[in-house]
mmCIF file of C-alpha atoms in Angstrom:
data_model
loop_
_atom_site.group_PDB
_atom_site.id
_atom_site.type_symbol
_atom_site.label_atom_id
_atom_site.label_comp_id
_atom_site.label_asym_id
_atom_site.label_seq_id
_atom_site.Cartn_x
_atom_site.Cartn_y
_atom_site.Cartn_z
ATOM 1 C CA MET Q 173 -85.581 2.317 190.891
ATOM 2 C CA LEU Q 174 -86.770 -0.534 188.525
ATOM 3 C CA SER Q 175 -84.384 -1.912 186.068
ATOM 4 C CA HIS Q 176 -85.291 -1.951 182.533
ATOM 5 C CA THR Q 177 -85.516 -5.270 180.680
ATOM 6 C CA ASN Q 178 -84.814 -5.461 176.988
ATOM 7 C CA LYS Q 179 -87.396 -7.918 175.615
ATOM 8 C CA SER Q 180 -85.700 -7.970 172.207
ATOM 9 C CA ALA Q 181 -82.577 -9.661 173.716
ATOM 10 C CA THR Q 182 -81.945 -13.402 173.104
ATOM 11 C CA PRO Q 183 -83.353 -15.442 176.037
ATOM 12 C CA GLN Q 184 -80.781 -17.143 178.009
ATOM 13 C CA ALA Q 185 -81.136 -21.063 178.757
ATOM 14 C CA PRO Q 186 -81.501 -21.728 182.456
ATOM 15 C CA ALA Q 187 -78.273 -22.672 184.100
ATOM 16 C CA MET Q 188 -77.785 -26.385 184.455
ATOM 17 C CA PRO Q 189 -77.634 -27.515 188.061
ATOM 18 C CA ASN Q 190 -74.341 -29.070 189.041
ATOM 19 C CA VAL Q 191 -75.238 -32.373 190.388
ATOM 20 C CA CYS Q 192 -71.774 -33.164 191.581
ATOM 21 C CA PRO Q 193 -69.997 -29.861 192.518
ATOM 22 C CA ALA Q 194 -66.588 -31.428 192.196
ATOM 23 C CA LEU Q 195 -67.363 -32.402 188.538
ATOM 24 C CA THR Q 196 -66.352 -29.558 186.216
ATOM 25 C CA ARG Q 197 -67.190 -29.421 182.557
ATOM 26 C CA ARG Q 198 -63.657 -30.311 181.596
ATOM 27 C CA ALA Q 199 -63.688 -33.315 184.028
ATOM 28 C CA ALA Q 200 -67.053 -34.299 182.676
ATOM 29 C CA ALA Q 201 -65.895 -34.128 179.071
ATOM 30 C CA THR Q 202 -62.700 -36.170 179.923
ATOM 31 C CA ALA Q 203 -64.793 -38.798 181.576
ATOM 32 C CA VAL Q 204 -67.100 -39.015 178.544
ATOM 33 C CA LEU Q 205 -64.155 -39.345 176.230
ATOM 34 C CA ALA Q 206 -62.493 -41.970 178.467
ATOM 35 C CA LEU Q 207 -65.654 -44.091 178.607
ATOM 36 C CA GLY Q 208 -65.934 -43.860 174.791
ATOM 37 C CA LEU Q 209 -69.438 -42.563 175.082
ATOM 38 C CA LEU Q 210 -68.892 -40.168 172.138
ATOM 39 C CA ALA Q 211 -67.761 -42.801 169.742
ATOM 40 C CA PRO Q 212 -69.535 -46.103 170.517
ATOM 41 C CA GLY Q 213 -67.994 -49.157 168.909
ATOM 42 C CA ILE Q 214 -64.562 -47.668 168.910
ATOM 43 C CA VAL Q 215 -62.208 -49.465 171.376
ATOM 44 C CA LEU Q 216 -58.700 -48.470 172.195
ATOM 45 C CA ALA Q 217 -57.076 -51.830 172.630
ATOM 46 C CA ALA Q 218 -54.003 -52.492 174.680
ATOM 47 C CA PRO Q 219 -51.199 -53.597 172.599
ATOM 48 C CA THR Q 220 -50.633 -57.309 172.024
ATOM 49 C CA SER Q 221 -48.361 -58.664 174.825
ATOM 50 C CA VAL Q 222 -45.441 -60.856 173.657
ATOM 51 C CA GLU Q 223 -43.064 -62.389 176.158
ATOM 52 C CA ILE Q 224 -39.983 -64.301 174.800
ATOM 53 C CA VAL Q 225 -38.473 -66.546 177.593
ATOM 54 C CA ALA Q 226 -35.315 -67.966 176.011
ATOM 55 C CA PHE Q 227 -31.775 -68.821 176.544
ATOM 56 C CA ALA Q 228 -29.587 -65.717 175.886
ATOM 57 C CA HIS Q 229 -26.939 -67.457 173.907
ATOM 58 C CA PRO Q 230 -26.377 -69.160 170.567
ATOM 59 C CA PRO Q 231 -28.180 -70.897 168.698
ATOM 60 C CA VAL Q 232 -31.315 -69.529 170.301
ATOM 61 C CA VAL Q 233 -30.393 -65.891 169.831
ATOM 62 C CA GLN Q 234 -29.937 -66.499 166.037
ATOM 63 C CA ALA Q 235 -33.096 -68.445 165.747
ATOM 64 C CA LEU Q 236 -35.115 -65.633 167.221
ATOM 65 C CA GLN Q 237 -33.493 -62.809 165.350
ATOM 66 C CA PRO Q 238 -36.045 -62.701 162.425
ATOM 67 C CA LEU Q 239 -38.816 -62.551 164.940
ATOM 68 C CA ARG Q 240 -37.112 -59.802 167.016
ATOM 69 C CA THR Q 241 -36.631 -57.781 163.943
ATOM 70 C CA TRP Q 242 -40.254 -58.170 162.878
ATOM 71 C CA LEU Q 243 -41.477 -57.351 166.431
ATOM 72 C CA SER Q 244 -39.457 -54.054 166.270
ATOM 73 C CA THR Q 245 -41.477 -52.977 163.225
ATOM 74 C CA GLN Q 246 -44.723 -53.388 164.993
ATOM 75 C CA GLY Q 247 -44.644 -50.156 166.875
ATOM 76 C CA THR Q 248 -47.227 -49.494 169.539
ATOM 77 C CA GLN Q 249 -49.427 -52.431 168.612
ATOM 78 C CA VAL Q 250 -47.131 -54.952 170.136
ATOM 79 C CA LYS Q 251 -45.325 -54.744 173.426
ATOM 80 C CA ALA Q 252 -42.522 -57.251 173.434
ATOM 81 C CA VAL Q 253 -40.317 -58.230 176.442
ATOM 82 C CA GLU Q 254 -37.585 -60.780 176.754
ATOM 83 C CA THR Q 255 -36.539 -62.782 179.824
ATOM 84 C CA ASP Q 256 -33.368 -64.847 180.100
ATOM 85 C CA MET Q 257 -34.489 -68.302 180.781
ATOM 86 C CA GLU Q 258 -31.609 -68.903 183.021
ATOM 87 C CA SER Q 259 -32.445 -65.959 185.270
ATOM 88 C CA PRO Q 260 -34.479 -66.198 188.409
ATOM 89 C CA ALA Q 261 -37.207 -64.283 186.613
ATOM 90 C CA GLY Q 262 -37.015 -66.703 183.713
ATOM 91 C CA ALA Q 263 -37.207 -69.832 185.837
ATOM 92 C CA GLN Q 264 -40.292 -68.297 187.762
ATOM 93 C CA ARG Q 265 -42.102 -67.450 184.461
ATOM 94 C CA LEU Q 266 -41.557 -71.030 183.246
ATOM 95 C CA GLN Q 267 -42.844 -72.320 186.465
ATOM 96 C CA ALA Q 268 -45.966 -70.103 186.357
ATOM 97 C CA LEU Q 269 -46.697 -71.347 182.838
ATOM 98 C CA GLY Q 270 -46.402 -74.945 184.048
ATOM 99 C CA ILE Q 271 -43.354 -75.894 181.834
ATOM 100 C CA LYS Q 272 -41.188 -78.329 183.553
ATOM 101 C CA ASP Q 273 -39.320 -79.712 180.594
ATOM 102 C CA HIS Q 274 -35.891 -78.454 179.444
ATOM 103 C CA VAL Q 275 -36.861 -76.133 176.366
ATOM 104 C CA PRO Q 276 -34.729 -73.497 174.594
ATOM 105 C CA LEU Q 277 -37.460 -70.904 174.358
ATOM 106 C CA VAL Q 278 -41.143 -70.127 174.872
ATOM 107 C CA ILE Q 279 -43.171 -67.421 173.160
ATOM 108 C CA VAL Q 280 -46.164 -66.229 175.268
ATOM 109 C CA VAL Q 281 -48.821 -64.176 173.338
ATOM 110 C CA ASN Q 282 -51.324 -62.434 175.609
ATOM 111 C CA GLY Q 283 -50.542 -64.734 178.429
ATOM 112 C CA SER Q 284 -50.478 -68.109 176.699
ATOM 113 C CA TYR Q 285 -48.021 -70.121 174.665
ATOM 114 C CA ARG Q 286 -50.897 -72.353 173.402
ATOM 115 C CA HIS Q 287 -52.657 -71.043 170.316
ATOM 116 C CA LYS Q 288 -54.468 -72.099 167.243
ATOM 117 C CA ARG Q 289 -53.059 -71.731 163.720
ATOM 118 C CA SER Q 290 -54.941 -69.935 161.181
ATOM 119 C CA ASP Q 291 -56.418 -73.354 160.012
ATOM 120 C CA GLY Q 292 -57.660 -74.025 163.618
ATOM 121 C CA SER Q 293 -55.110 -76.709 164.600
ATOM 122 C CA PRO Q 294 -53.390 -76.266 167.965
ATOM 123 C CA VAL Q 295 -49.855 -75.155 168.377
ATOM 124 C CA GLU Q 296 -47.584 -74.520 171.264
ATOM 125 C CA LEU Q 297 -44.841 -71.774 170.793
ATOM 126 C CA VAL Q 298 -42.308 -73.910 172.644
ATOM 127 C CA GLY Q 299 -38.961 -75.105 171.421
ATOM 128 C CA PHE Q 300 -36.989 -74.130 168.390
ATOM 129 C CA PRO Q 301 -38.977 -72.900 165.374
ATOM 130 C CA SER Q 302 -39.155 -75.250 162.405
ATOM 131 C CA THR Q 303 -38.483 -74.419 158.918
ATOM 132 C CA SER Q 304 -41.283 -73.244 156.676
ATOM 133 C CA GLY Q 305 -43.239 -76.203 155.248
ATOM 134 C CA SER Q 306 -42.425 -78.564 158.210
ATOM 135 C CA THR Q 307 -45.274 -80.313 159.737
ATOM 136 C CA LYS Q 308 -43.620 -80.535 163.197
ATOM 137 C CA GLY Q 309 -43.686 -77.833 165.716
ATOM 138 C CA TRP Q 310 -44.222 -74.152 164.752
ATOM 139 C CA THR Q 311 -42.621 -71.724 162.340
ATOM 140 C CA LEU Q 312 -41.618 -68.112 162.750
ATOM 141 C CA ASP Q 313 -44.345 -67.235 160.215
ATOM 142 C CA GLU Q 314 -47.026 -68.998 162.363
ATOM 143 C CA ALA Q 315 -45.733 -67.114 165.405
ATOM 144 C CA LYS Q 316 -46.199 -63.730 163.656
ATOM 145 C CA ASP Q 317 -49.534 -64.735 162.389
ATOM 146 C CA ILE Q 318 -50.553 -65.613 165.910
ATOM 147 C CA ILE Q 319 -49.332 -62.338 167.194
ATOM 148 C CA THR Q 320 -51.047 -60.400 164.393
ATOM 149 C CA ARG Q 321 -54.427 -62.286 164.924
ATOM 150 C CA ALA Q 322 -54.132 -61.690 168.726
ATOM 151 C CA GLY Q 323 -54.096 -57.992 168.093
ATOM 152 C CA THR Q 324 -57.224 -58.048 165.951
ATOM 153 C CA ARG Q 325 -59.211 -60.028 168.501
ATOM 154 C CA ARG Q 326 -58.799 -57.450 171.266
#
């Protein structure tokens, strides 16, 4: 017996060959999204990394409190960690950074404590912060600016 074909039915597109049998439609869609192929130019950047290696006692704790408070407001854009300078991990981190001098604190942003101010001049986030308007060292506002700019360059 012959089957009857309805010529008025909507034609079906031929099935796409599955080049990789293990790749399902859902896996393919996930891969495309993960690679950012659907939205070129949009990059999901990792958060800015901030490491504070410092003594865990006064006056260092008080000097860093405004920065800690500000960091806590940055949400997922900044990942901040603190290490006690007097711990074995703190000593190892200072050694890895090449810091041999006795300093009360180091702020490492995206792997470096050496940065440029917004005016382009070099600055090292090492030692106590200076007060605003000082021409020596660095200020907490400069550290915040460096952290903010580091997030926009990623």
